[in-house]
XYZ file of C-alpha atoms in Angstrom:
608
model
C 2.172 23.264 23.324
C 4.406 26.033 23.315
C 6.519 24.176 20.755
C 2.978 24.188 18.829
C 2.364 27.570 18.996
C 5.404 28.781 18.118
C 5.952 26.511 14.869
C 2.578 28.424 13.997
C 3.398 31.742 14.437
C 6.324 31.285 12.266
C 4.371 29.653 9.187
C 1.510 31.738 8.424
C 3.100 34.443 7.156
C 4.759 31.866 4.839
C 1.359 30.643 4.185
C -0.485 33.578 3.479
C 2.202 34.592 1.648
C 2.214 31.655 -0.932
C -2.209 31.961 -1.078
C -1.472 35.734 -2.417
C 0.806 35.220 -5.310
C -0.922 32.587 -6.395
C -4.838 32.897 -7.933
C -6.244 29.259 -7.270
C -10.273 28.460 -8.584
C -13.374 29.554 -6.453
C -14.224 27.295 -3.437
C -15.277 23.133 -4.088
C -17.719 21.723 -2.053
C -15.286 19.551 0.191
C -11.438 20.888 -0.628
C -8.525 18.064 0.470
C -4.976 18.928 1.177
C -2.672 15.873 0.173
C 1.134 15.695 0.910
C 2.039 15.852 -2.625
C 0.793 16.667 -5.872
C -0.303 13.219 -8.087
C 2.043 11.963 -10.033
C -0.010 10.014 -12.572
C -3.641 9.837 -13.383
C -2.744 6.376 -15.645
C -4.434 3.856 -13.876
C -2.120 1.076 -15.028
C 0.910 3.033 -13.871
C -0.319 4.337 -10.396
C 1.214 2.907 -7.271
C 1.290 6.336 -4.949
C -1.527 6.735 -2.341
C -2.537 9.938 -3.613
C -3.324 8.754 -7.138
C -4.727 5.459 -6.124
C -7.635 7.873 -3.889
C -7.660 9.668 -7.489
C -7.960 6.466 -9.674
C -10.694 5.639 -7.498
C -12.809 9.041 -8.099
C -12.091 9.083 -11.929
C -12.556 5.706 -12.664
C -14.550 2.584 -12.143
C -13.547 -0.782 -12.511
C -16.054 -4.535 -12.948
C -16.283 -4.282 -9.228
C -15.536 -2.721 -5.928
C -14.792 -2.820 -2.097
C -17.488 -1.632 0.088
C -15.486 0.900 2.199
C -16.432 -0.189 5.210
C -16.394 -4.127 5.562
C -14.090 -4.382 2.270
C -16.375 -7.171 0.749
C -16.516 -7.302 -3.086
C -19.517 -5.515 -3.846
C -20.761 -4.822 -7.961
C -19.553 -1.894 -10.046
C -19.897 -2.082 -13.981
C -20.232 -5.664 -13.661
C -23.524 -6.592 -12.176
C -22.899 -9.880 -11.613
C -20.644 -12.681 -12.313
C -19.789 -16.764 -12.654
C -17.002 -18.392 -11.120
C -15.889 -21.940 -12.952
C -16.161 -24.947 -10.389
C -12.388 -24.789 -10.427
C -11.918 -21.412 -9.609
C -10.042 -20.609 -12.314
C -12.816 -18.811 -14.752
C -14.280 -15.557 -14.131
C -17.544 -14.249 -16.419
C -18.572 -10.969 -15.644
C -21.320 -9.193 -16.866
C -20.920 -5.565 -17.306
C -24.270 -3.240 -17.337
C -25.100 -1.737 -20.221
C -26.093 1.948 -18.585
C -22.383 2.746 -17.452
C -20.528 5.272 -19.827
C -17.084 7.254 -20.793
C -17.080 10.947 -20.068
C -17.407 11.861 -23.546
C -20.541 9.577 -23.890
C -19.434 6.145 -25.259
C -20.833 3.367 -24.193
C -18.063 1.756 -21.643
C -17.842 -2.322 -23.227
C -15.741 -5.421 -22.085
C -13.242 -4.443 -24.789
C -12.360 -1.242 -22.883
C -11.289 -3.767 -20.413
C -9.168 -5.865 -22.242
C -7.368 -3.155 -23.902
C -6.608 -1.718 -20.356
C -5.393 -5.171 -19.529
C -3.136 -5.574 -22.194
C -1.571 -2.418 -21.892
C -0.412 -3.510 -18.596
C 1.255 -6.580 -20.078
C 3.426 -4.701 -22.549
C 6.536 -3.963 -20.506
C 7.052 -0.636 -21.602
C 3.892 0.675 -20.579
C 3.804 -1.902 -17.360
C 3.120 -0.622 -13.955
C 4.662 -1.004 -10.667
C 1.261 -3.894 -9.876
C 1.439 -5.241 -13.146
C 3.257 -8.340 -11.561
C 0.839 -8.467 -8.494
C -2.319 -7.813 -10.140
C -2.276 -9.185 -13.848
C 0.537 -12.719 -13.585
C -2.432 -14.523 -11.881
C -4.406 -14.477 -15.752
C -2.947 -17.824 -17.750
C -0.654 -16.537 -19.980
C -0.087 -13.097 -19.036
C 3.548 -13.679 -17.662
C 4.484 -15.275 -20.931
C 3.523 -12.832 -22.932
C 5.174 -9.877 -20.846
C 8.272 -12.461 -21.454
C 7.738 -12.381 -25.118
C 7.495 -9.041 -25.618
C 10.314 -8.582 -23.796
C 12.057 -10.750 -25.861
C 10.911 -9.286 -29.204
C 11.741 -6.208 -28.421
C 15.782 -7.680 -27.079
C 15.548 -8.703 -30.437
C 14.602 -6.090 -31.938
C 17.496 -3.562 -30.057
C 19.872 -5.730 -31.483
C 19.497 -5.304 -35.024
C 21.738 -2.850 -37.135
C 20.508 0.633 -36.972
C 19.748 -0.065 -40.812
C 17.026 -2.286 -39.713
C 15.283 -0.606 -37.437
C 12.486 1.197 -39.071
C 9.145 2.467 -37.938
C 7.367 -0.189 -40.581
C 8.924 -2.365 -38.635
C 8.405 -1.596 -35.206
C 4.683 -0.913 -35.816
C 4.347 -5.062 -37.574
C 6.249 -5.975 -34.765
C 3.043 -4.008 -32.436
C 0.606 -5.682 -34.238
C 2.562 -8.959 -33.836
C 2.221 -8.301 -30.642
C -1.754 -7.947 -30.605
C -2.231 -10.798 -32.087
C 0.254 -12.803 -29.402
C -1.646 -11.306 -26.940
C -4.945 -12.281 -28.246
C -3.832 -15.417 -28.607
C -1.798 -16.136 -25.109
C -3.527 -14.088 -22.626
C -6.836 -15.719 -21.336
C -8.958 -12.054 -21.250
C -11.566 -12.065 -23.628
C -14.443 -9.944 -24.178
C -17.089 -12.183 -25.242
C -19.263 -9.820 -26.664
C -19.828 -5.887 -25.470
C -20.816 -6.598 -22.265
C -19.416 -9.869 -21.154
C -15.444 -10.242 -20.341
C -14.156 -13.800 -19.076
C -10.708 -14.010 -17.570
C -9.169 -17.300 -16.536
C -6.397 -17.767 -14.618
C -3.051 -20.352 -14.254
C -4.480 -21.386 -10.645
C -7.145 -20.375 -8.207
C -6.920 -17.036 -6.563
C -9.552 -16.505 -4.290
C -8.755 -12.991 -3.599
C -8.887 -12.187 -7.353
C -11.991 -10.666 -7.189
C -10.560 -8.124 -4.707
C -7.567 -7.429 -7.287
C -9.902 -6.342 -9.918
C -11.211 -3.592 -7.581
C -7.879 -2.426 -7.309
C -7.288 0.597 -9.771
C -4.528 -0.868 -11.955
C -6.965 -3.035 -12.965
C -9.930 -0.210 -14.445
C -10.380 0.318 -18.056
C -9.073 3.617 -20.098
C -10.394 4.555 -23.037
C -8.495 3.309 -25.874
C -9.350 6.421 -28.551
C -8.340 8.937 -25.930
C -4.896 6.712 -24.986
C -3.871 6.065 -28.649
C -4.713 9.557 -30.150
C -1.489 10.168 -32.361
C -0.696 12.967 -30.873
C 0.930 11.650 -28.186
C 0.567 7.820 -29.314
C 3.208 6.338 -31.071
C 5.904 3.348 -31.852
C 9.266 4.287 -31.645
C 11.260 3.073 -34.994
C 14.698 3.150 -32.756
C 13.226 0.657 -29.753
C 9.284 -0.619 -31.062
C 8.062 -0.030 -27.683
C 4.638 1.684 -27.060
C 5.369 5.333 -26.511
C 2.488 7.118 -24.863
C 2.660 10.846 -23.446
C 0.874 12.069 -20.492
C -0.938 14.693 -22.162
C -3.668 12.057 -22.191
C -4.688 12.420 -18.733
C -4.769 16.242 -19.008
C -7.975 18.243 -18.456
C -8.340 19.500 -22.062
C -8.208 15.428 -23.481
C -9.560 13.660 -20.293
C -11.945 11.241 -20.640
C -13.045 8.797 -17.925
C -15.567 6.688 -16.883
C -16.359 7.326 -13.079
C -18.020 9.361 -10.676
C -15.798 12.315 -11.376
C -14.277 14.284 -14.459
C -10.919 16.232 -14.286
C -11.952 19.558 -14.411
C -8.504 21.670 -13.582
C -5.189 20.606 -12.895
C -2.254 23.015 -11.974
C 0.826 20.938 -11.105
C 1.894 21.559 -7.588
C -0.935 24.278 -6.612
C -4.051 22.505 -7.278
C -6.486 19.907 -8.840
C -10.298 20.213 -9.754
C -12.588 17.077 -10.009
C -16.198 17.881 -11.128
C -18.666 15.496 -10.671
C -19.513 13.304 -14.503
C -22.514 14.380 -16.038
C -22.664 10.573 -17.765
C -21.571 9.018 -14.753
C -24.418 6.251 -14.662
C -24.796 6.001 -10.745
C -25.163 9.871 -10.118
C -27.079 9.406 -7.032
C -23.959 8.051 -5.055
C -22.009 11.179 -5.656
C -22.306 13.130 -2.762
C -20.174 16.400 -4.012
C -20.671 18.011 -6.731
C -16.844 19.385 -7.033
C -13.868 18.615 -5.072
C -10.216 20.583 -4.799
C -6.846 19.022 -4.137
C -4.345 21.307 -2.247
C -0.532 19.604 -2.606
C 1.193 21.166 0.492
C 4.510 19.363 0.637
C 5.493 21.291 3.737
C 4.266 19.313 6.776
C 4.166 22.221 8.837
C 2.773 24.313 6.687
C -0.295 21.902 5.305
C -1.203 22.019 8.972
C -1.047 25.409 9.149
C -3.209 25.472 5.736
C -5.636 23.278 7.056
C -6.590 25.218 10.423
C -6.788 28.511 8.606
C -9.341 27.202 6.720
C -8.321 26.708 3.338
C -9.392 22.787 3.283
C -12.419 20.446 5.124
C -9.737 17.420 5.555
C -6.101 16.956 5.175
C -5.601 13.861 4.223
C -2.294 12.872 5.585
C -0.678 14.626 8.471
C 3.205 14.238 9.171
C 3.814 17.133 10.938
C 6.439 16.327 14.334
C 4.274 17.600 16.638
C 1.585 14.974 15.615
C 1.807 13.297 19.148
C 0.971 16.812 21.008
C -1.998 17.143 18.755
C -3.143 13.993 20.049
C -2.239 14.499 23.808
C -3.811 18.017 23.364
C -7.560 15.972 22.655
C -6.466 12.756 25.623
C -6.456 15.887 28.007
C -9.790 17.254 27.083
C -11.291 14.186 26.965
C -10.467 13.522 30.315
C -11.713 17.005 31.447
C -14.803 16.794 30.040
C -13.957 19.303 27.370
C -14.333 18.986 23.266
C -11.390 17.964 21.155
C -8.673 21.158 21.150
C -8.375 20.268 17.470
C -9.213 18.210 14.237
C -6.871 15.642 14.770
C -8.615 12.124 14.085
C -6.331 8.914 14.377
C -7.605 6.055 12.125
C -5.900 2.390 11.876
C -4.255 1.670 8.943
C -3.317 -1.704 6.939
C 0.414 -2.186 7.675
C 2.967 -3.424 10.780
C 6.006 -1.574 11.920
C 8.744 -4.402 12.580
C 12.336 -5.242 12.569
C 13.712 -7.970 10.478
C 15.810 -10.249 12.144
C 18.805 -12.187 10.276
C 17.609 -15.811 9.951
C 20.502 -17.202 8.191
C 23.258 -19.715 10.367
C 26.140 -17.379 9.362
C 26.672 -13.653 9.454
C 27.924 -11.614 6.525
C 31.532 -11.773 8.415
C 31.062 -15.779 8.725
C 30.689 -16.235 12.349
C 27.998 -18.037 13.869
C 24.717 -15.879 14.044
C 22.401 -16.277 17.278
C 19.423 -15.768 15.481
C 19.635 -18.217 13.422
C 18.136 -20.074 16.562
C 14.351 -19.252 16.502
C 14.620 -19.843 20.509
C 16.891 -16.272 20.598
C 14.387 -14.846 18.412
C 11.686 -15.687 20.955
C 13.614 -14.181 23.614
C 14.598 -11.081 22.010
C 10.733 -10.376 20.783
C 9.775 -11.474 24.900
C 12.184 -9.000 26.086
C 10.077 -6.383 24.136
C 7.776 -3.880 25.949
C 5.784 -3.127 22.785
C 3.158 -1.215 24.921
C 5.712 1.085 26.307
C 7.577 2.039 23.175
C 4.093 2.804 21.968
C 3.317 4.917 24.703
C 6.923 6.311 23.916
C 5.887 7.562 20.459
C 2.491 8.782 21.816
C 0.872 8.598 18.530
C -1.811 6.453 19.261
C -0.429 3.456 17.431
C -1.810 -0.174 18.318
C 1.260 -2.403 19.639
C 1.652 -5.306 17.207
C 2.212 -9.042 18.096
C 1.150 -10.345 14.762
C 1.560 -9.466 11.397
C -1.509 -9.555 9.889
C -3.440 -6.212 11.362
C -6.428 -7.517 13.386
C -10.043 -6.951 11.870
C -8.169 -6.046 8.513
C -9.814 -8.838 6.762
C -13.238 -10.467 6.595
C -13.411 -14.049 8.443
C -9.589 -13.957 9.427
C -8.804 -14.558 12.619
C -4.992 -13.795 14.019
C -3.327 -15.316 16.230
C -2.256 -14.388 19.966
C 1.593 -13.733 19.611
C 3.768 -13.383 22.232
C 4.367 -10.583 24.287
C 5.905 -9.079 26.940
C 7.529 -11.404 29.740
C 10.893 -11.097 30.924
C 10.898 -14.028 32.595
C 10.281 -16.498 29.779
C 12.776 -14.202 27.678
C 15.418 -15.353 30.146
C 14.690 -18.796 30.084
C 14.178 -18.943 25.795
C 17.705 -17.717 25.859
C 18.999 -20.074 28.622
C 17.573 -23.054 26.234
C 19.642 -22.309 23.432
C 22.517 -22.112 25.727
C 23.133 -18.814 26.162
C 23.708 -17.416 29.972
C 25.868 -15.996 31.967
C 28.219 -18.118 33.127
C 31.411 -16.000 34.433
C 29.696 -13.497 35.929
C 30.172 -10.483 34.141
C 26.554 -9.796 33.162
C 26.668 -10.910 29.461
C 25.418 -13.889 28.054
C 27.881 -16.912 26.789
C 27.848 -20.134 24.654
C 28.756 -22.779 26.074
C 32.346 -22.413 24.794
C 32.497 -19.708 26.689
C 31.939 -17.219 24.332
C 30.173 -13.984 24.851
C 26.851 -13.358 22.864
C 28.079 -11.180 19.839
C 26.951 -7.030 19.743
C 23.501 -7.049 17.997
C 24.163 -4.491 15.423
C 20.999 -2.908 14.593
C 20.519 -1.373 11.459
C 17.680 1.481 10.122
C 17.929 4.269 7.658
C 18.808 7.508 9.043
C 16.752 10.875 9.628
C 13.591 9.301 11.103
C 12.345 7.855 14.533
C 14.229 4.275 14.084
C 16.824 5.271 16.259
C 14.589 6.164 19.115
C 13.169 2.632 18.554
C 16.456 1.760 18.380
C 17.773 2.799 21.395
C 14.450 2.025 23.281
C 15.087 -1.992 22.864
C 18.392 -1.877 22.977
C 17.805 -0.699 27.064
C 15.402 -3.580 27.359
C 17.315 -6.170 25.970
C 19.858 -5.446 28.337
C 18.387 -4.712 31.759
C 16.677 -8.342 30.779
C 19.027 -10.401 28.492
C 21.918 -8.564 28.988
C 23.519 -8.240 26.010
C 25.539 -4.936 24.600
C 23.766 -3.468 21.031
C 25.349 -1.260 18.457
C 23.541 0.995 16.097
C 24.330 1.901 12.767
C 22.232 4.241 11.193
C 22.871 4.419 6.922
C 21.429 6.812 4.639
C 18.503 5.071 3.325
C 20.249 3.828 -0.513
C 23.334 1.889 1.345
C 20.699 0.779 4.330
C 18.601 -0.722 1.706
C 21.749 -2.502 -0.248
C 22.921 -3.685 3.578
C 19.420 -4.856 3.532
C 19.543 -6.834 0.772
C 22.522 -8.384 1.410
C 21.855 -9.389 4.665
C 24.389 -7.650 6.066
C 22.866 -7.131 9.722
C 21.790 -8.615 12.386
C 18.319 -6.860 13.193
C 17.127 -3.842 10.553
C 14.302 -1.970 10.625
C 10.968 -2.518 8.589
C 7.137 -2.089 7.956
C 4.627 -3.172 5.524
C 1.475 -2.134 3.870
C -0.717 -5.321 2.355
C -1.463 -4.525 -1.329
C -4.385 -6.812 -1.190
C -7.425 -7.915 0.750
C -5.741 -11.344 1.963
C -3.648 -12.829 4.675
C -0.978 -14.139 2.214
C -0.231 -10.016 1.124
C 1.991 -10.420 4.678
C 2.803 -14.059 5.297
C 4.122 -14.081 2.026
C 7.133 -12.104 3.068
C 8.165 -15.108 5.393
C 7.916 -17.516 2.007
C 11.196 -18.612 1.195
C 11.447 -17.777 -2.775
C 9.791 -14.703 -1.649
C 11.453 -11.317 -3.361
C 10.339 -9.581 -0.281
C 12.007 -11.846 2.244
C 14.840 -9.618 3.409
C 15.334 -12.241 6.610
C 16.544 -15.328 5.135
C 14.176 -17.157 6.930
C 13.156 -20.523 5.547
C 11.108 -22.890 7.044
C 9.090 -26.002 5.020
C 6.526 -25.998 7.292
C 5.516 -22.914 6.631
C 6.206 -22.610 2.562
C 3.497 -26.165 2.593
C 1.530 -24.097 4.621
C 0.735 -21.315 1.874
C 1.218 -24.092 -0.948
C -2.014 -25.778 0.840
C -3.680 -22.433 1.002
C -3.130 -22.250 -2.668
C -4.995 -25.558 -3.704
C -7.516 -25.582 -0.707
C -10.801 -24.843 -2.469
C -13.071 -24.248 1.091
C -13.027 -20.516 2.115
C -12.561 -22.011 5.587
C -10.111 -24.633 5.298
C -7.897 -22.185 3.268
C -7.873 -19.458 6.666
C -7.634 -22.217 8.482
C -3.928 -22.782 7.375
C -3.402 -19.493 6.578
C -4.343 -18.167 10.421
C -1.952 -21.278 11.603
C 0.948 -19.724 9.106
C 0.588 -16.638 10.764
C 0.535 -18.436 14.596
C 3.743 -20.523 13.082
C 5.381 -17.680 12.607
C 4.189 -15.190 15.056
C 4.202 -17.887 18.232
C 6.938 -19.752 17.110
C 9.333 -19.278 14.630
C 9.905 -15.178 15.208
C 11.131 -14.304 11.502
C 10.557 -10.719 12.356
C 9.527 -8.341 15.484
C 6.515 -6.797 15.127
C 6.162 -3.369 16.969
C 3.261 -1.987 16.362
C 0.279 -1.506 13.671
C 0.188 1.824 12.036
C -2.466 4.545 12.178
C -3.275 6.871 10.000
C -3.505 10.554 10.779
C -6.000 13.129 9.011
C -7.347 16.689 10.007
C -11.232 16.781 10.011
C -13.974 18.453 11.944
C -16.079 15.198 13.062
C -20.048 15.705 12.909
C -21.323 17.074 15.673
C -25.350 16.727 16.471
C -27.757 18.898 18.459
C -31.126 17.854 19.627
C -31.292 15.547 16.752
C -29.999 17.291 13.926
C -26.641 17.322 12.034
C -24.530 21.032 12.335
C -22.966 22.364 9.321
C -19.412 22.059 8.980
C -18.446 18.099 9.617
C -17.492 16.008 7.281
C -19.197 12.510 7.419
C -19.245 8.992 5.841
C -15.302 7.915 6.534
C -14.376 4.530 6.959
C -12.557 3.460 9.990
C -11.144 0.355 8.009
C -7.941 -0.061 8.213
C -7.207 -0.428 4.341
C -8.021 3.355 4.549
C -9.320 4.119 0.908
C -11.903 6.919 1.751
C -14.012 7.163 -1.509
C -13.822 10.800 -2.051
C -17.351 10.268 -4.045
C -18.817 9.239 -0.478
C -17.075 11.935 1.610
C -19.546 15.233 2.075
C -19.065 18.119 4.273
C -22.756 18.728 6.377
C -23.758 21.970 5.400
């Protein structure tokens, strides 16, 4: 507390300080601060959380999540077919929904979006996730790529901006005829895809996948072919206030990089009557300290993601007034959030220095993740994380059900170990083979200037008060920890993930063995026919049937990784406080507690 207290003292000078030079708008009804200022408001190019939340506001896509259960619910398309096989998708867009400026929003806005995402020069970092899934898109992004190869390699004679723009509208009229997006007429798109996806319909609510308008993109002002390369050259000015056009619940009204941004609500927005504030402010405070500080002096209603160090006192400051009786002794709320905390373990036979390596053995791997005392390393951290023994985060998807995992038992770590013939047979405490050999150093491995090493050090004690083996750490800056990653050049490193999509397979995909994710090594045919079932298995059912036994394959048995714990996410909000009955002014209602954690700004409204 004192720590607290002190931290805050220092700052608000700083803070006040930085509110006085600058001159920022009048108040918004429901003000946000946000750990960094957005970095793009293109909605094929955003990956960050802070411009997805933004996507979200601005635009609308052919459908959407509902926030709270994260079932597929209808946006501009009211209703849609699915083909027998799967495959085909008809949508059928409402004719009421409009652009910002007042066109009519068609199926064509759609499929220009769509193909902009499949030229690789104006490509995002989801084009691959969201868009390969439609037949033909990955051979056209292959195309173009090649036609433009082609193109760089021609004398500098050659290279002309009459040519680059024929080889553009080449590239139309590849697209029109490869890709399988089609707007039928204004207000009916079909999409077909190479195989079944049955969490497609949850892609296209992802904001990637919502429609620009093609007048404002291509204005040649900042529109253009380059002669030198024939890519697509677009400049941001686009998706500046003075040129914005969009087509959801919001309009950009101000933006002022680094000190704030204004979203008004759309006059032509066609479903007014779910927009519960009328205007809404964006505070980038990159300090951690300081947005905390920002936020209790009242400058926002919710700050939207708190890092600050001291998050753990925060929430030890409300445990001990709950337990007295007494109300929270601030705003901190702790919400779950859609990702794991783990360590990957090395699943290849050899180490990078060709020795055997342990872990190759899925029976070590059980023992090390036994010898784990997930609960107290979470009680460690104090930050009110849920300790993890699956992957999947429970209750993060509709109708899948995880697995047990194993946990905690010392016991049955000893006797894992003592099957793969590893104990202690001289009697000097550490493990050996039976050649006599001592089990090797685990070297762990994490990226420095963070809490791994705590983690770190925090297993490393169990693992020998119950295995006994000896650990070395070797914390990298986070470039050369990521190469050593890569490589495989560790025994245990450190890792998390966030699932990009509403399905089981966004995870247990990792553990695939052509996987481009799969920093383990780990490669198992029983679990890569697993998720090749999944893929054909047309019954919702059947198909989480084998997908919840992947995850118990992996998670009970096979131990590619060690899960640790799920993560939470951490805001600053007054919660809504009632008297006799009625709501009192200052709380800001409607969140979700989901753990995918999108909070529709549109739905968010501060009780006045």
């Amino acid at each position: 507390m004192k720590r607290l207290v002190a931290i805050i003292l220092i700052l608000v000078a700083a803070v006040w300080g930085v509110v006085a030079m600058d001159h920022p708008t009048g108040r918004a009804d429901l003000t946000i601060i946000i750990p960094v200022d957005v970095f793009t408001l293109d909605p094929q190019k955003i990956s960050y959380n802070q411009d997805i939340r933004m996507g979200n506001a601005l635009y609308e896509g052919i459908v959407r999540w509902d926030n709270d259960t994260f079932e597929v619910e209808p946006a501009i398309a009211q209703s849609w077919e699915i083909s027998p096989d799967g495959r085909t998708y008809t949508f059928h867009l409402t004719d009421r929904a409009k652009w910002s400026n007042g066109d009519p929003v068609t199926a064509h806005d759609f499929v220009y979006a769509w193909s902009r995402a499949l030229f690789p020069e104006t490509a995002g970092d989801y084009t691959e996730t969201v868009y390969f899934p439609i037949a033909g898109a990955p051979e056209f992004f292959q195309w173009r790529t090649a036609q433009l190869e082609a193109y760089a390699a021609l004398p500098s004679t050659e290279r002309t901006e009459e040519r680059a723009l024929s080889l553009y509208q080449a590239a139309l009229q590849q697209f029109d005829d490869t890709v399988a997006i089609k707007a039928l007429d204004d207000h009916t798109l079909q999409v077909s895809l190479t195989n079944r996806v049955p969490f497609f319909l949850d892609l296209c609510a992802f904001v990637p996948m919502f429609p620009v308008h093609r007048a404002t993109v291509e204005d040649p002002r900042w529109w253009s072919v380059d002669p030198e390369t024939a890519m697509v050259r677009v400049r941001p000015d686009w998706t500046k206030p003075a040129h914005w056009v969009s087509n959801g619940p919001y309009i950009l009204k101000e933006w002022r990089f680094k000190r704030e941004l204004v979203i008004e609500k759309n006059p032509n927005y066609w479903r007014p009557q779910q927009v519960r504030s009328r205007t809404i402010k964006f505070l980038p405070i990159n300090d951690k300290n300081t947005s905390v500080l920002a936020y209790q002096t009242g400058v926002a209603d919710w700050h939207s993601d708190v890092q600050a160090d001291y998050v753990a006192d925060m929430i030890d400051q409300n445990k001990r007034a709950a337990e007295q009786g007494l109300p929270p002794a601030n705003d901190m709320q702790v919400y779950p959030a859609y990702g794991t905390y783990f360590w990957w373990f090395n699943c290849e036979p050899t180490l990078p220095d060709g020795r055997d390596n342990p872990f190759f053995d899925p029976r070590v791997r059980r023992a090390f993740v036994l010898a784990t005392d997930r609960q107290a390393i979470v009680d460690l951290r104090r930050r009110g994380e849920t300790p993890a023994q699956v992957f999947v985060p429970p209750g993060s998807i509709p109708g899948f059900e995880s697995p047990r995992g194993i946990g905690f038992d010392p016991q049955r770590a000893r006797d894992e170990l003592r099957a793969a013939g590893w104990y202690d047979r001289d009697n000097d405490g550490i493990p050996d083979d039976p050649r006599g050999n001592r089990f090797p150093d685990v070297v762990l491995l994490y990226s420095t200037g963070t809490y791994h090493v705590d983690v770190a050090q925090a297993m490393s004690a169990m693992w020998r008060d119950t295995l006994g083996v000896r650990t070395e750490l070797v914390g990298k800056e986070s470039k050369i920890y990521k190469e050593d990653l890569k490589k495989r050049n560790y025994m245990l490193a450190r890792g998390g993930w966030y699932g990009d999509y509403g399905d089981p397979t966004t995870f247990l995909n990792l553990h695939r063995s052509t996987d481009g994710q799969n920093e383990s090594g780990y490669n198992s045919s029983t679990l890569d026919n697993l998720l090749a079932q999944a893929e054909t298995e047309t019954d919702p059912d059947k198909r989480y049937a084998l997908l919840e036994e992947a995850e118990r394959f992996t998670m009970d048995e096979e131990v590619p990784i060690l899960t640790l714990w799920h993560y939470a996410w951490y805001y600053l909000f007054k919660s809504p406080e009632t008297i006799d009955g009625k709501p009192q002014p200052g709380g800001l209602r409607n969140f979700s507690a989901h753990p995918r954690q999108t909070q529709f700004v549109w739905e968010l409204e501060v009780v006045k």
